[in-house]
JSON list of C-alpha atoms in Angstrom, two decimals:
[
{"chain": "A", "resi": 2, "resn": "UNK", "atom": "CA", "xyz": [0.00, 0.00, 0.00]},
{"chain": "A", "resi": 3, "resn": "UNK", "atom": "CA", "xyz": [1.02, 3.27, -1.21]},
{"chain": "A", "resi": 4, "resn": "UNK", "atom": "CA", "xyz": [1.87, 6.02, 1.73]},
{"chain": "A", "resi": 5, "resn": "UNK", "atom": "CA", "xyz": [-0.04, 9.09, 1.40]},
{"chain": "A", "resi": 6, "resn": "UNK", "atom": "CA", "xyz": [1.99, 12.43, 2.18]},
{"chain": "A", "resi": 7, "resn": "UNK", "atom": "CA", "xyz": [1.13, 13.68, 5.44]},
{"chain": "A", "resi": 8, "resn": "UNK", "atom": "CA", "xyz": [-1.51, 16.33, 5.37]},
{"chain": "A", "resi": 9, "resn": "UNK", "atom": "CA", "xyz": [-3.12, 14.87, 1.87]},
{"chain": "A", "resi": 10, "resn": "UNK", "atom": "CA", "xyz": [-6.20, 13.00, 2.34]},
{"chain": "A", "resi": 11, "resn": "UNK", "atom": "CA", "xyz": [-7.49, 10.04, -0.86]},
{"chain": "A", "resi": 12, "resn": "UNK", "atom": "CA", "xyz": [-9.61, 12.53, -1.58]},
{"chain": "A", "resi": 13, "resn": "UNK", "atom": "CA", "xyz": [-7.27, 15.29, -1.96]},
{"chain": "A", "resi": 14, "resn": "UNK", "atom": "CA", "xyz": [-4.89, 12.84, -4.24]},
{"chain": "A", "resi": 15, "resn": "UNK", "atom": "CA", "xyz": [-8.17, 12.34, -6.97]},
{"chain": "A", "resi": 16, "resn": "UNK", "atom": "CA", "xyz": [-10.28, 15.46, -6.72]},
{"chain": "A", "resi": 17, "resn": "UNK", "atom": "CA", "xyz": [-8.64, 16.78, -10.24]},
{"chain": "A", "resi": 18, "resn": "UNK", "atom": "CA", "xyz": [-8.31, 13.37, -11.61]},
{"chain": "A", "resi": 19, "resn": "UNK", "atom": "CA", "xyz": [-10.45, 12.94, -15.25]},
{"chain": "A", "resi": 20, "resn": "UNK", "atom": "CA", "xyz": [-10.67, 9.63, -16.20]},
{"chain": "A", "resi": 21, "resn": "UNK", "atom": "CA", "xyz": [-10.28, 8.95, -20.26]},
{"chain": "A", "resi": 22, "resn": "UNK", "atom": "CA", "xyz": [-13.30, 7.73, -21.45]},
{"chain": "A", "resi": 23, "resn": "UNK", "atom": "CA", "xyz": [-12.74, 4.30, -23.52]},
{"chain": "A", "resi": 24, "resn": "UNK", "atom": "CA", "xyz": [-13.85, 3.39, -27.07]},
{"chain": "A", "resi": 25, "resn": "UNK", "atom": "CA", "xyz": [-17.08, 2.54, -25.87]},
{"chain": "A", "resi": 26, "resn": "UNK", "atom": "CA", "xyz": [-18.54, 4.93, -23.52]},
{"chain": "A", "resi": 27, "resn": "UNK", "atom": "CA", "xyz": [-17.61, 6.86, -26.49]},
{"chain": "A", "resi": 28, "resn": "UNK", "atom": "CA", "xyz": [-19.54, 4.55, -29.17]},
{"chain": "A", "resi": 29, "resn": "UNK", "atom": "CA", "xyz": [-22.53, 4.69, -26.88]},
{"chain": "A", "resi": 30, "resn": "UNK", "atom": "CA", "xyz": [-22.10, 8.70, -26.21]},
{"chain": "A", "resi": 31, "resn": "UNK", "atom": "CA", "xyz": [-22.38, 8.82, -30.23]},
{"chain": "A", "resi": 32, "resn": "UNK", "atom": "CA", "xyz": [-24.98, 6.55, -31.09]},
{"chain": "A", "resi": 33, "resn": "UNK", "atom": "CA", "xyz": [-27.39, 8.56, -27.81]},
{"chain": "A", "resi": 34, "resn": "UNK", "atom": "CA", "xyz": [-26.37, 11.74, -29.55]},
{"chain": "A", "resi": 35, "resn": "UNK", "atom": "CA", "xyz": [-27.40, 10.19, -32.99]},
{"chain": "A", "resi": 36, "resn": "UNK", "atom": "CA", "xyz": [-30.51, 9.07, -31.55]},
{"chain": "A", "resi": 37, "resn": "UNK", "atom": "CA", "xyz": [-31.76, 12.28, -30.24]},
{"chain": "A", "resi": 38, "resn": "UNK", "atom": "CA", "xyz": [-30.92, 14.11, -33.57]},
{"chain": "A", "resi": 39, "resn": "UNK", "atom": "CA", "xyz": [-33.31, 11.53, -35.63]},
{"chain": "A", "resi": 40, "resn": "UNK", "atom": "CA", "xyz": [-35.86, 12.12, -32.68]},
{"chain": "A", "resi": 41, "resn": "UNK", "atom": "CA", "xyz": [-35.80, 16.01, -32.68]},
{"chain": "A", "resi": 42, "resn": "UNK", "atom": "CA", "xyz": [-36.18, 15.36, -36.81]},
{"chain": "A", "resi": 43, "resn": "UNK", "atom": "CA", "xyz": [-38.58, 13.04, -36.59]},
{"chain": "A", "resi": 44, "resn": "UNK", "atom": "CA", "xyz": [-40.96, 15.65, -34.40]},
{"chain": "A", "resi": 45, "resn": "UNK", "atom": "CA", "xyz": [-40.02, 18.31, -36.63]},
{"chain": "A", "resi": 46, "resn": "UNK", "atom": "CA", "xyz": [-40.91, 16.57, -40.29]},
{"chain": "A", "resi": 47, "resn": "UNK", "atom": "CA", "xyz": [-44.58, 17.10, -41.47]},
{"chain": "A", "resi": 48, "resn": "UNK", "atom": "CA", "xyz": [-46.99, 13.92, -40.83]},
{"chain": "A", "resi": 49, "resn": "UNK", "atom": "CA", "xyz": [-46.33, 11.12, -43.60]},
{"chain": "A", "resi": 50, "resn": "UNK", "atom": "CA", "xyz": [-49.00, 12.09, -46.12]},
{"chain": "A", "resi": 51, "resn": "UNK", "atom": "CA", "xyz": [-48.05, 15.73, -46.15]},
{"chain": "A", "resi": 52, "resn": "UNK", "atom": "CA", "xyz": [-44.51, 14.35, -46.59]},
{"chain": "A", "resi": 53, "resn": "UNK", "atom": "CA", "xyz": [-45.51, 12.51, -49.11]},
{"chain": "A", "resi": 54, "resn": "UNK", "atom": "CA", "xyz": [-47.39, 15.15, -51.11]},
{"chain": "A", "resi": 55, "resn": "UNK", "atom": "CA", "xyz": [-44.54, 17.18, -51.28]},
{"chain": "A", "resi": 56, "resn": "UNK", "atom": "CA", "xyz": [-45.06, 19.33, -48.35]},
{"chain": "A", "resi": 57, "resn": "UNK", "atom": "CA", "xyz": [-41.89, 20.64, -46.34]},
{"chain": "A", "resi": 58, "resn": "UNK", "atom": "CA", "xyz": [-41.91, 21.72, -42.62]},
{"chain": "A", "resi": 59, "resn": "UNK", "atom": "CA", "xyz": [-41.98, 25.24, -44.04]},
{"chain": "A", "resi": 60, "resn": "UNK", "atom": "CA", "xyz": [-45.00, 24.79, -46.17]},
{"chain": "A", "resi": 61, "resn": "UNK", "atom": "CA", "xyz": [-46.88, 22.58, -43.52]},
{"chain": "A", "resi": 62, "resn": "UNK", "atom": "CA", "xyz": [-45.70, 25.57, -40.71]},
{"chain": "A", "resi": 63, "resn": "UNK", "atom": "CA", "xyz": [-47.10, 28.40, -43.29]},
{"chain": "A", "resi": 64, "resn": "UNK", "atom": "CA", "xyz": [-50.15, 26.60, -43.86]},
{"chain": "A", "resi": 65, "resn": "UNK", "atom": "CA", "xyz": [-50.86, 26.16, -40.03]},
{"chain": "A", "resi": 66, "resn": "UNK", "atom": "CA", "xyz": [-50.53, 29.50, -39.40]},
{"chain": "A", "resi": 67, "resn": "UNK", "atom": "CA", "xyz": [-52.92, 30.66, -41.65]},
{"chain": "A", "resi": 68, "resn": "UNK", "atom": "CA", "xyz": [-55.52, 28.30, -41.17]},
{"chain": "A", "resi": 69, "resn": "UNK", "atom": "CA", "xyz": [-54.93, 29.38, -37.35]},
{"chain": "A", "resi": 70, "resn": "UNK", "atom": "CA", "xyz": [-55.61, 32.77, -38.37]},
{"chain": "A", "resi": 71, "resn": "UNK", "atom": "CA", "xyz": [-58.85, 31.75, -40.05]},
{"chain": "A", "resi": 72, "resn": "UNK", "atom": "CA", "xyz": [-59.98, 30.45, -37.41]},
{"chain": "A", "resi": 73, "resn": "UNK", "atom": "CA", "xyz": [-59.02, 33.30, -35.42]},
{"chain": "A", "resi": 74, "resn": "UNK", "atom": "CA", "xyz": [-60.94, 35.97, -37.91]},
{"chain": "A", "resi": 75, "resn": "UNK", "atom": "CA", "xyz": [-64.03, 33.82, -38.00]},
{"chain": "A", "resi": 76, "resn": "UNK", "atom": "CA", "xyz": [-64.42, 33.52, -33.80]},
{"chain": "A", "resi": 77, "resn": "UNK", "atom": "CA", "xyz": [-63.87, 37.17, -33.70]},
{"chain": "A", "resi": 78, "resn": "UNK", "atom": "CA", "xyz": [-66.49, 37.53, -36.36]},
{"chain": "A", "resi": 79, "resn": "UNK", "atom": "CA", "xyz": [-68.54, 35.86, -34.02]},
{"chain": "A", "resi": 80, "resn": "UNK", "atom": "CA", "xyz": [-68.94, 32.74, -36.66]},
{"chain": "A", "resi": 81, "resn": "UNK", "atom": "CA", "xyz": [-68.54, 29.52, -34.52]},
{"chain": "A", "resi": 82, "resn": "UNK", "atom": "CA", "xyz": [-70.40, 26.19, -36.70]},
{"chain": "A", "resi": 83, "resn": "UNK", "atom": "CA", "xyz": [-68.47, 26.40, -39.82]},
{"chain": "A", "resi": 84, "resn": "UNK", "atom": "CA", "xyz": [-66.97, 23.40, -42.65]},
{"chain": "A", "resi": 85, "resn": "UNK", "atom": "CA", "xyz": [-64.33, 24.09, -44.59]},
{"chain": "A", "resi": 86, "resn": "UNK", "atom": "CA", "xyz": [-65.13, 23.38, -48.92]},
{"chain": "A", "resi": 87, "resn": "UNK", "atom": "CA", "xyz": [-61.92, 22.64, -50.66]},
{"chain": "A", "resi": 88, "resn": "UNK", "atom": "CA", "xyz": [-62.03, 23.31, -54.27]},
{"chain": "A", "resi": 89, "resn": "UNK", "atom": "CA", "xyz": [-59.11, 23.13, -56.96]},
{"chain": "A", "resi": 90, "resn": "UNK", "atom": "CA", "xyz": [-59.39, 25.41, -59.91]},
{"chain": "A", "resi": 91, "resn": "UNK", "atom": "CA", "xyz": [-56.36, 24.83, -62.41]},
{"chain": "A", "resi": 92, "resn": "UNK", "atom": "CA", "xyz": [-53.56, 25.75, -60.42]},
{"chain": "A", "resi": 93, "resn": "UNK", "atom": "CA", "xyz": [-55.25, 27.35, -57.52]},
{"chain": "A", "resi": 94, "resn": "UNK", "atom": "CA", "xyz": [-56.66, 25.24, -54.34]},
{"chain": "A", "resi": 95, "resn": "UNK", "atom": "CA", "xyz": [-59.12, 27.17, -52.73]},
{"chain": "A", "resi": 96, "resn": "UNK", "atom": "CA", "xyz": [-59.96, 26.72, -49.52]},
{"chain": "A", "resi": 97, "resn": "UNK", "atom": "CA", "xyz": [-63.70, 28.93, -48.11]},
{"chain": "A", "resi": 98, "resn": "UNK", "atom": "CA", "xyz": [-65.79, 28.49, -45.25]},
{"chain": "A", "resi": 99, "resn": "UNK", "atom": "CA", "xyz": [-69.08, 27.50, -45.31]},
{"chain": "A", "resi": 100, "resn": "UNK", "atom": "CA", "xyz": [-72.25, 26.85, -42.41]},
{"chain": "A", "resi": 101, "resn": "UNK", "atom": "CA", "xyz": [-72.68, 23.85, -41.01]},
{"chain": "A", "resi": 102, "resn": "UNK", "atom": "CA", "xyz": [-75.50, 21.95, -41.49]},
{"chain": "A", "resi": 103, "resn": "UNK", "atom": "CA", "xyz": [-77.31, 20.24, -38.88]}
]
């Protein structure tokens, strides 16, 4: 057993001691890291079958907000039963609001 100076306790010896980290805390550090990256990209992508259809986070994000605001005008308005009609003319999707029916 080694002697420790006098006055120095274990502690003392260790408290600025870093241990190296080996090849596979490493590995494991990685693959956590790589795991929380696909999970923060998974939450941000838009659902499958906007994904499919071509829609990016952007577009789905944009498109959110304004139906929000919609939705928004119409409460103000004091409209609360409403559908919305979907309608594509050429180019152009149009989305309006109409009464529901009962």
């Amino acid at each position: 057993m080694k002697k420790i100076p006098r006055g120095l306790t274990d502690k003392d010896m260790v408290k600025n001691y870093i241990e190296e980290g080996t090849i596979e805390s490493q590995l494991l550090t990685a693959a956590k890291k790589a795991e929380k990256l696909r999970l923060i990209e998974q939450a941000e992508a838009p659902p499958e079958p906007l994904a499919k259809s071509g829609f990016t986070k952007e577009l789905t994000e944009k498109l959110g907000m304004e139906l929000l605001a919609m939705k928004i005008e119409l409460s103000n308005s004091g409209v609360k039963s409403y559908n919305f009609k979907i309608k594509r003319d050429g180019e152009k999707i149009i989305l309006s609001v109409t009464d529901k029916k009962f």
